[in-house]
Short mmCIF file of C-alpha atoms in Angstrom, two decimals:
data_model
loop_
_atom_site.label_atom_id
_atom_site.label_comp_id
_atom_site.label_asym_id
_atom_site.label_seq_id
_atom_site.Cartn_x
_atom_site.Cartn_y
_atom_site.Cartn_z
CA UNK X 9 -25.88 -1.19 11.39
CA UNK X 10 -24.31 -4.02 9.48
CA UNK X 11 -22.43 -6.46 11.68
CA UNK X 12 -19.56 -8.83 10.95
CA UNK X 13 -21.71 -11.57 9.46
CA UNK X 14 -23.06 -9.57 6.57
CA UNK X 15 -19.71 -7.81 6.03
CA UNK X 16 -17.95 -11.09 5.52
CA UNK X 17 -17.83 -10.65 1.77
CA UNK X 18 -16.22 -7.25 1.82
CA UNK X 19 -12.50 -7.17 1.19
CA UNK X 20 -10.24 -4.33 2.18
CA UNK X 21 -7.22 -3.48 0.03
CA UNK X 22 -4.54 -1.54 1.88
CA UNK X 23 -1.59 -0.31 -0.19
CA UNK X 24 1.37 -0.08 2.16
CA UNK X 25 4.89 1.29 2.02
CA UNK X 26 7.03 1.64 5.15
CA UNK X 27 4.22 1.99 7.66
CA UNK X 28 5.57 -0.36 10.36
CA UNK X 29 4.78 2.01 13.22
CA UNK X 30 1.05 2.27 12.51
CA UNK X 31 0.01 -0.57 10.20
CA UNK X 32 -0.74 -3.12 12.94
CA UNK X 33 -3.16 -0.84 14.77
CA UNK X 34 -4.82 0.24 11.50
CA UNK X 35 -5.40 -3.37 10.47
CA UNK X 36 -6.60 -4.44 13.93
CA UNK X 37 -9.09 -1.59 13.91
CA UNK X 38 -10.27 -2.55 10.42
CA UNK X 39 -10.63 -6.23 11.22
CA UNK X 40 -13.03 -5.60 14.09
CA UNK X 41 -15.71 -4.99 11.50
CA UNK X 42 -14.07 -5.93 8.19
CA UNK X 43 -12.13 -9.16 8.77
CA UNK X 44 -10.86 -9.68 5.23
CA UNK X 45 -7.89 -7.42 4.73
CA UNK X 46 -5.24 -7.77 2.06
CA UNK X 47 -2.19 -5.59 2.50
CA UNK X 48 -0.14 -4.91 -0.59
CA UNK X 49 3.38 -4.28 0.62
CA UNK X 50 5.22 -2.20 -1.94
CA UNK X 51 8.61 -3.61 -1.01
CA UNK X 52 8.87 -1.81 2.32
CA UNK X 53 12.33 -1.58 3.86
CA UNK X 54 11.02 -1.82 7.43
CA UNK X 55 9.06 -4.71 8.94
CA UNK X 56 5.65 -3.48 7.75
CA UNK X 57 4.89 -6.83 6.15
CA UNK X 58 5.50 -8.78 9.39
CA UNK X 59 3.47 -6.23 11.36
CA UNK X 60 0.58 -6.49 8.93
CA UNK X 61 0.70 -10.27 8.99
CA UNK X 62 0.72 -10.37 12.79
CA UNK X 63 -2.34 -8.14 12.80
CA UNK X 64 -4.12 -10.74 10.70
CA UNK X 65 -3.93 -9.33 7.20
CA UNK X 66 -3.00 -11.31 4.13
CA UNK X 67 0.16 -9.74 2.78
CA UNK X 68 1.01 -9.60 -0.90
CA UNK X 69 4.56 -8.37 -1.37
CA UNK X 70 5.88 -6.63 -4.44
CA UNK X 71 9.42 -7.86 -5.15
CA UNK X 72 10.38 -4.29 -6.13
CA UNK X 73 8.94 -0.89 -5.30
CA UNK X 74 6.33 0.06 -7.90
CA UNK X 75 4.17 2.80 -6.41
CA UNK X 76 0.77 3.19 -4.85
CA UNK X 77 -1.23 2.84 -8.05
CA UNK X 78 0.50 -0.45 -8.82
CA UNK X 79 -0.17 -1.65 -5.28
CA UNK X 80 -3.87 -0.97 -5.64
CA UNK X 81 -4.00 -2.82 -8.95
CA UNK X 82 -2.18 -5.79 -7.40
CA UNK X 83 -4.74 -5.76 -4.60
CA UNK X 84 -7.57 -5.69 -7.13
CA UNK X 85 -6.12 -8.64 -9.01
CA UNK X 86 -5.71 -10.55 -5.78
CA UNK X 87 -9.33 -10.10 -4.69
CA UNK X 88 -10.62 -10.97 -8.17
CA UNK X 89 -9.59 -14.53 -7.40
CA UNK X 90 -11.88 -14.72 -4.40
CA UNK X 91 -15.31 -15.96 -5.51
CA UNK X 92 -17.09 -14.72 -2.37
CA UNK X 93 -15.88 -11.15 -2.74
CA UNK X 94 -18.81 -8.78 -3.31
CA UNK X 95 -17.14 -5.41 -2.90
CA UNK X 96 -13.75 -3.94 -2.17
CA UNK X 97 -12.78 -1.11 0.15
CA UNK X 98 -9.56 0.77 -0.56
CA UNK X 99 -8.08 2.13 2.64
CA UNK X 100 -4.88 4.08 3.28
CA UNK X 101 -2.30 2.43 5.49
CA UNK X 102 -1.43 5.52 7.53
CA UNK X 103 -4.66 5.49 9.51
CA UNK X 104 -6.08 8.74 8.18
CA UNK X 105 -9.44 7.15 7.33
CA UNK X 106 -12.24 6.16 9.70
CA UNK X 107 -13.45 2.56 9.65
CA UNK X 108 -16.98 3.78 10.36
CA UNK X 109 -16.89 5.83 7.13
CA UNK X 110 -15.92 2.68 5.21
CA UNK X 111 -18.79 0.72 6.74
CA UNK X 112 -21.27 3.46 5.89
CA UNK X 113 -19.98 3.53 2.33
CA UNK X 114 -20.34 -0.24 1.92
CA UNK X 115 -23.90 0.04 3.18
CA UNK X 116 -24.60 2.82 0.72
CA UNK X 117 -23.11 0.89 -2.21
CA UNK X 118 -25.41 -2.02 -1.40
CA UNK X 119 -28.50 0.05 -0.68
CA UNK X 120 -28.24 2.16 -3.80
CA UNK X 121 -26.74 -0.61 -5.96
CA UNK X 122 -23.85 1.58 -7.04
CA UNK X 123 -20.65 0.58 -8.81
CA UNK X 124 -18.46 2.78 -6.67
CA UNK X 125 -18.69 5.07 -3.66
CA UNK X 126 -15.88 7.59 -3.35
CA UNK X 127 -14.97 9.32 -0.12
CA UNK X 128 -14.86 13.07 -0.05
CA UNK X 129 -13.29 15.46 2.40
CA UNK X 130 -15.30 18.36 1.10
CA UNK X 131 -18.91 17.31 1.61
CA UNK X 132 -18.85 18.45 5.21
CA UNK X 133 -16.56 20.46 7.39
CA UNK X 134 -15.10 17.72 9.52
CA UNK X 135 -11.72 17.56 7.83
CA UNK X 136 -9.17 20.14 8.81
CA UNK X 137 -6.47 21.00 6.25
CA UNK X 138 -4.23 23.81 5.13
CA UNK X 139 -5.46 26.38 2.64
CA UNK X 140 -2.81 25.43 0.09
CA UNK X 141 -3.71 21.74 0.21
CA UNK X 142 -7.37 22.62 -0.16
CA UNK X 143 -6.58 24.82 -3.17
CA UNK X 144 -4.49 22.13 -4.94
CA UNK X 145 -7.18 19.52 -4.34
CA UNK X 146 -9.74 21.93 -5.77
CA UNK X 147 -7.61 22.33 -8.89
CA UNK X 148 -7.45 18.56 -9.23
CA UNK X 149 -11.22 18.20 -9.02
CA UNK X 150 -11.62 20.98 -11.57
CA UNK X 151 -9.35 19.08 -13.93
CA UNK X 152 -11.32 15.88 -13.36
CA UNK X 153 -14.57 17.68 -14.05
CA UNK X 154 -13.26 19.02 -17.34
CA UNK X 155 -11.77 15.74 -18.57
CA UNK X 156 -14.42 13.27 -17.38
CA UNK X 157 -17.52 15.37 -16.80
CA UNK X 158 -17.80 13.90 -13.33
CA UNK X 159 -18.61 16.52 -10.75
CA UNK X 160 -16.49 15.05 -7.96
CA UNK X 161 -15.66 17.23 -4.99
CA UNK X 162 -12.56 15.24 -4.00
CA UNK X 163 -10.71 13.31 -6.69
CA UNK X 164 -7.81 12.11 -4.55
CA UNK X 165 -9.37 10.42 -1.59
CA UNK X 166 -7.90 7.02 -0.76
CA UNK X 167 -11.13 5.71 0.77
CA UNK X 168 -13.41 4.07 -1.81
CA UNK X 169 -15.81 1.19 -2.02
CA UNK X 170 -15.93 -0.61 -5.35
CA UNK X 171 -18.40 -3.26 -6.46
CA UNK X 172 -17.30 -6.69 -7.63
CA UNK X 173 -18.21 -5.98 -11.26
CA UNK X 174 -16.26 -2.73 -11.30
CA UNK X 175 -13.18 -4.41 -9.77
CA UNK X 176 -13.00 -6.60 -12.86
CA UNK X 177 -13.12 -3.54 -15.13
CA UNK X 178 -10.42 -1.52 -13.45
CA UNK X 179 -6.96 -1.60 -15.00
CA UNK X 180 -4.69 0.97 -13.40
CA UNK X 181 -1.57 1.65 -15.43
CA UNK X 182 -0.43 4.71 -13.52
CA UNK X 183 1.95 3.21 -11.03
CA UNK X 184 2.51 6.30 -8.98
CA UNK X 185 0.14 8.97 -7.76
CA UNK X 186 -1.77 9.70 -10.97
CA UNK X 187 -3.79 6.51 -10.41
CA UNK X 188 -6.51 8.41 -8.53
CA UNK X 189 -7.35 10.44 -11.61
CA UNK X 190 -6.97 7.37 -13.80
CA UNK X 191 -9.47 5.48 -11.65
CA UNK X 192 -11.99 8.28 -12.09
CA UNK X 193 -11.33 8.23 -15.86
CA UNK X 194 -12.11 4.52 -16.01
CA UNK X 195 -15.26 4.95 -13.95
CA UNK X 196 -16.52 7.55 -16.37
CA UNK X 197 -15.45 5.43 -19.35
CA UNK X 198 -17.48 2.48 -18.09
CA UNK X 199 -20.41 4.75 -17.32
CA UNK X 200 -20.40 3.33 -13.82
CA UNK X 201 -22.91 4.51 -11.25
CA UNK X 202 -21.17 6.37 -8.48
CA UNK X 203 -21.74 8.50 -5.44
CA UNK X 204 -19.62 10.55 -3.12
CA UNK X 205 -19.77 10.04 0.58
CA UNK X 206 -18.64 12.49 3.23
CA UNK X 207 -15.60 11.16 5.07
CA UNK X 208 -13.50 12.50 7.85
CA UNK X 209 -9.76 12.51 7.39
CA UNK X 210 -7.58 12.93 10.42
CA UNK X 211 -4.29 14.52 9.51
CA UNK X 212 -2.04 13.37 12.29
CA UNK X 213 1.57 14.47 12.39
CA UNK X 214 2.37 10.99 11.14
CA UNK X 215 0.10 11.01 8.12
CA UNK X 216 1.20 14.54 7.26
CA UNK X 217 4.82 13.49 7.24
CA UNK X 218 3.92 10.59 4.96
CA UNK X 219 1.53 12.53 2.76
CA UNK X 220 2.43 13.96 -0.59
CA UNK X 221 3.80 17.41 -1.06
CA UNK X 222 1.49 19.72 -2.95
CA UNK X 223 4.27 20.09 -5.53
CA UNK X 224 3.57 16.49 -6.47
CA UNK X 225 0.47 17.78 -8.26
CA UNK X 226 2.83 18.79 -11.09
CA UNK X 227 4.16 15.25 -11.36
CA UNK X 228 0.64 13.89 -11.43
CA UNK X 229 -0.35 16.26 -14.23
CA UNK X 230 2.66 15.32 -16.36
CA UNK X 231 2.01 11.61 -15.81
CA UNK X 232 -1.60 12.04 -16.89
CA UNK X 233 -0.77 14.01 -20.05
CA UNK X 234 2.10 11.81 -21.27
CA UNK X 235 0.60 8.44 -20.62
CA UNK Z 4 11.90 34.11 -44.90
CA UNK Z 5 12.31 32.86 -41.28
CA UNK Z 6 8.61 32.12 -41.31
CA UNK Z 7 9.21 29.13 -43.61
CA UNK Z 8 11.66 27.63 -41.17
CA UNK Z 9 9.38 28.32 -38.24
CA UNK Z 10 6.55 26.51 -39.98
CA UNK Z 11 8.80 23.55 -40.79
CA UNK Z 12 10.12 23.45 -37.23
CA UNK Z 13 6.61 23.52 -35.77
CA UNK Z 14 5.58 20.68 -38.09
CA UNK Z 15 8.61 18.70 -36.94
CA UNK Z 16 7.70 19.29 -33.28
CA UNK Z 17 4.14 18.14 -33.95
CA UNK Z 18 5.41 15.02 -35.72
CA UNK Z 19 7.63 14.27 -32.71
CA UNK Z 20 4.67 14.78 -30.40
CA UNK Z 21 2.52 12.40 -32.43
CA UNK Z 22 5.26 9.79 -32.50
CA UNK Z 23 5.53 10.22 -28.74
CA UNK Z 24 1.84 9.81 -28.08
CA UNK Z 25 1.03 7.03 -30.50
CA UNK Z 26 2.02 3.42 -30.37
CA UNK Z 27 5.29 2.14 -31.75
CA UNK Z 28 5.74 -0.76 -34.12
CA UNK Z 29 7.75 -1.70 -37.14
CA UNK Z 30 6.60 1.27 -39.18
CA UNK Z 31 7.69 3.73 -36.54
CA UNK Z 32 10.98 2.00 -36.15
CA UNK Z 33 11.54 2.20 -39.92
CA UNK Z 34 10.79 5.92 -39.85
CA UNK Z 35 13.22 6.39 -36.98
CA UNK Z 36 15.90 4.58 -38.92
CA UNK Z 37 15.33 6.73 -42.01
CA UNK Z 38 15.74 9.83 -39.85
CA UNK Z 39 18.90 8.36 -38.36
CA UNK Z 40 20.28 7.74 -41.85
CA UNK Z 41 19.44 11.30 -42.91
CA UNK Z 42 21.14 12.54 -39.79
CA UNK Z 43 24.30 10.62 -40.57
CA UNK Z 44 24.34 12.01 -44.12
CA UNK Z 45 23.76 15.48 -42.70
CA UNK Z 46 26.63 15.08 -40.22
CA UNK Z 47 28.97 13.86 -42.92
CA UNK Z 48 28.07 16.56 -45.39
CA UNK Z 49 28.46 19.30 -42.80
CA UNK Z 50 32.06 18.26 -42.37
CA UNK Z 51 33.00 17.80 -46.03
CA UNK Z 52 30.76 20.27 -47.81
CA UNK Z 53 29.62 22.90 -45.30
CA UNK Z 54 28.64 25.23 -48.16
CA UNK Z 55 25.63 23.00 -48.83
CA UNK Z 56 24.36 23.82 -45.33
CA UNK Z 57 24.79 27.53 -45.78
CA UNK Z 58 22.97 27.24 -49.08
CA UNK Z 59 20.12 25.28 -47.50
CA UNK Z 60 19.95 27.69 -44.57
CA UNK Z 61 19.63 30.68 -46.91
CA UNK Z 62 16.92 28.83 -48.79
CA UNK Z 63 14.97 28.35 -45.56
CA UNK Z 64 15.71 31.83 -44.28
CA UNK Z 65 17.83 30.80 -41.31
CA UNK Z 66 21.03 32.76 -41.79
CA UNK Z 67 23.98 30.43 -41.36
CA UNK Z 68 24.38 26.72 -41.97
CA UNK Z 69 25.53 26.14 -38.38
CA UNK Z 70 22.28 27.67 -37.13
CA UNK Z 71 20.28 25.30 -39.30
CA UNK Z 72 22.34 22.41 -37.98
CA UNK Z 73 21.69 23.53 -34.40
CA UNK Z 74 17.96 23.68 -35.00
CA UNK Z 75 17.94 20.21 -36.53
CA UNK Z 76 20.00 18.90 -33.61
CA UNK Z 77 17.52 20.32 -31.10
CA UNK Z 78 14.63 18.72 -32.98
CA UNK Z 79 16.45 15.41 -33.24
CA UNK Z 80 17.16 15.55 -29.51
CA UNK Z 81 13.47 16.12 -28.85
CA UNK Z 82 12.68 13.08 -30.93
CA UNK Z 83 15.19 10.95 -29.05
CA UNK Z 84 13.81 12.16 -25.71
CA UNK Z 85 10.29 11.30 -26.85
CA UNK Z 86 11.08 7.79 -28.03
CA UNK Z 87 13.22 7.10 -24.98
CA UNK Z 88 10.37 8.18 -22.71
CA UNK Z 89 7.99 5.90 -24.54
CA UNK Z 90 10.36 2.99 -24.40
CA UNK Z 91 10.90 3.41 -20.66
CA UNK Z 92 7.19 3.66 -20.12
CA UNK Z 93 6.66 0.39 -21.94
CA UNK Z 94 9.44 -1.28 -20.01
CA UNK Z 95 7.96 -0.05 -16.76
CA UNK Z 96 4.59 -1.52 -17.70
CA UNK Z 97 6.13 -4.88 -18.47
CA UNK Z 98 8.15 -4.84 -15.27
CA UNK Z 99 5.04 -3.96 -13.27
CA UNK Z 100 3.10 -6.81 -14.80
CA UNK Z 101 5.87 -9.24 -14.00
CA UNK Z 102 6.43 -8.00 -10.44
CA UNK Z 103 2.70 -8.25 -9.87
CA UNK Z 104 2.60 -11.86 -11.02
CA UNK Z 105 5.53 -12.67 -8.73
CA UNK Z 106 3.77 -10.97 -5.80
CA UNK Z 107 0.52 -12.83 -6.39
CA UNK Z 108 2.25 -16.17 -6.92
CA UNK Z 109 4.23 -15.76 -3.71
CA UNK Z 110 1.12 -14.83 -1.75
CA UNK Z 111 -0.40 -18.07 -3.00
CA UNK Z 112 2.45 -20.24 -1.82
CA UNK Z 113 2.56 -18.64 1.62
CA UNK Z 114 -1.08 -19.04 2.30
CA UNK Z 115 -1.81 -22.47 0.82
CA UNK Z 116 -5.35 -21.97 2.01
CA UNK Z 117 -8.60 -22.38 0.10
CA UNK Z 118 -9.18 -18.65 -0.04
CA UNK Z 119 -7.18 -18.33 -3.19
CA UNK Z 120 -8.14 -21.19 -5.47
CA UNK Z 121 -5.57 -20.94 -8.24
CA UNK Z 122 -2.55 -18.98 -9.31
CA UNK Z 123 -3.42 -15.80 -11.18
CA UNK Z 124 -3.65 -16.29 -14.91
CA UNK Z 125 -1.60 -13.90 -16.98
CA UNK Z 126 -4.10 -11.35 -18.21
CA UNK Z 127 -3.93 -9.17 -21.28
CA UNK Z 128 -2.00 -6.39 -19.64
CA UNK Z 129 -0.22 -4.68 -22.48
#
């Protein structure tokens, strides 16, 4: 397995909004194997930024709340300025992802020389979720398949690994939740090479309370149609 | 006869949709202003010479002049909603770009390390 030395070029972008209670432990866990973490604080009202900083992350703070998509794009633009950066991991701040999954995905991106590796909850049966959530996520992947021709099994997974070249191509304009679909659109537009990787998502009570309501799918759809 | 009006109304809706989805610019603004002028003339004439509206409504197969006026108002409202949405969207994009530059510039100052060599250049974010 790849140890710290060869991971040194991998940067982790963590979009964050009011996650003070968990962010420090998430970042500490990440930094054991991925030391370069940039946290994009979307103008949190709690002390998330201080927590993240104390855990050793670089914190980029939005002066106003813009949304998760905007946070990701800010993170991308930050890491573009780092010459040593070879790939970028996007990782949710609520601790629902596994660091080991991220490491495996980085390895895969390098081994197979891919532009992007996208996490998927549906490639194995590890992730436990409600039937309704599963159904809405299925609808979303169906929509993605129709509009981009990419046969993704999970279009809205926050865990991704993106190559340096691809980071320079991405330009997310969807500030809120529609950015996940937009990202897939841009991947297909640039004819990037991609793969899906099975990931395990742990829905704790905390991440569930922070997660989006399935009704939000309607908002996402409207935002996509009326760009 | 109503079919004529329905066709016209559908065309108007499509035009609004196109205006909504396509970029703005001076030409669009000019068209908007022409519509605004027409609307003012329409409003004035409906007060002073309402018979004209009844006449036009009969011509289009829409019964009364007030009905025709209502339809036009609904369409005009749709147009306003569409352009307002677009304008807000553009504003939001600009605001995002600016907030992002502020965030990145501030991160720079705080760190003053060699990891980030220079302040982010303004890119071509429309």
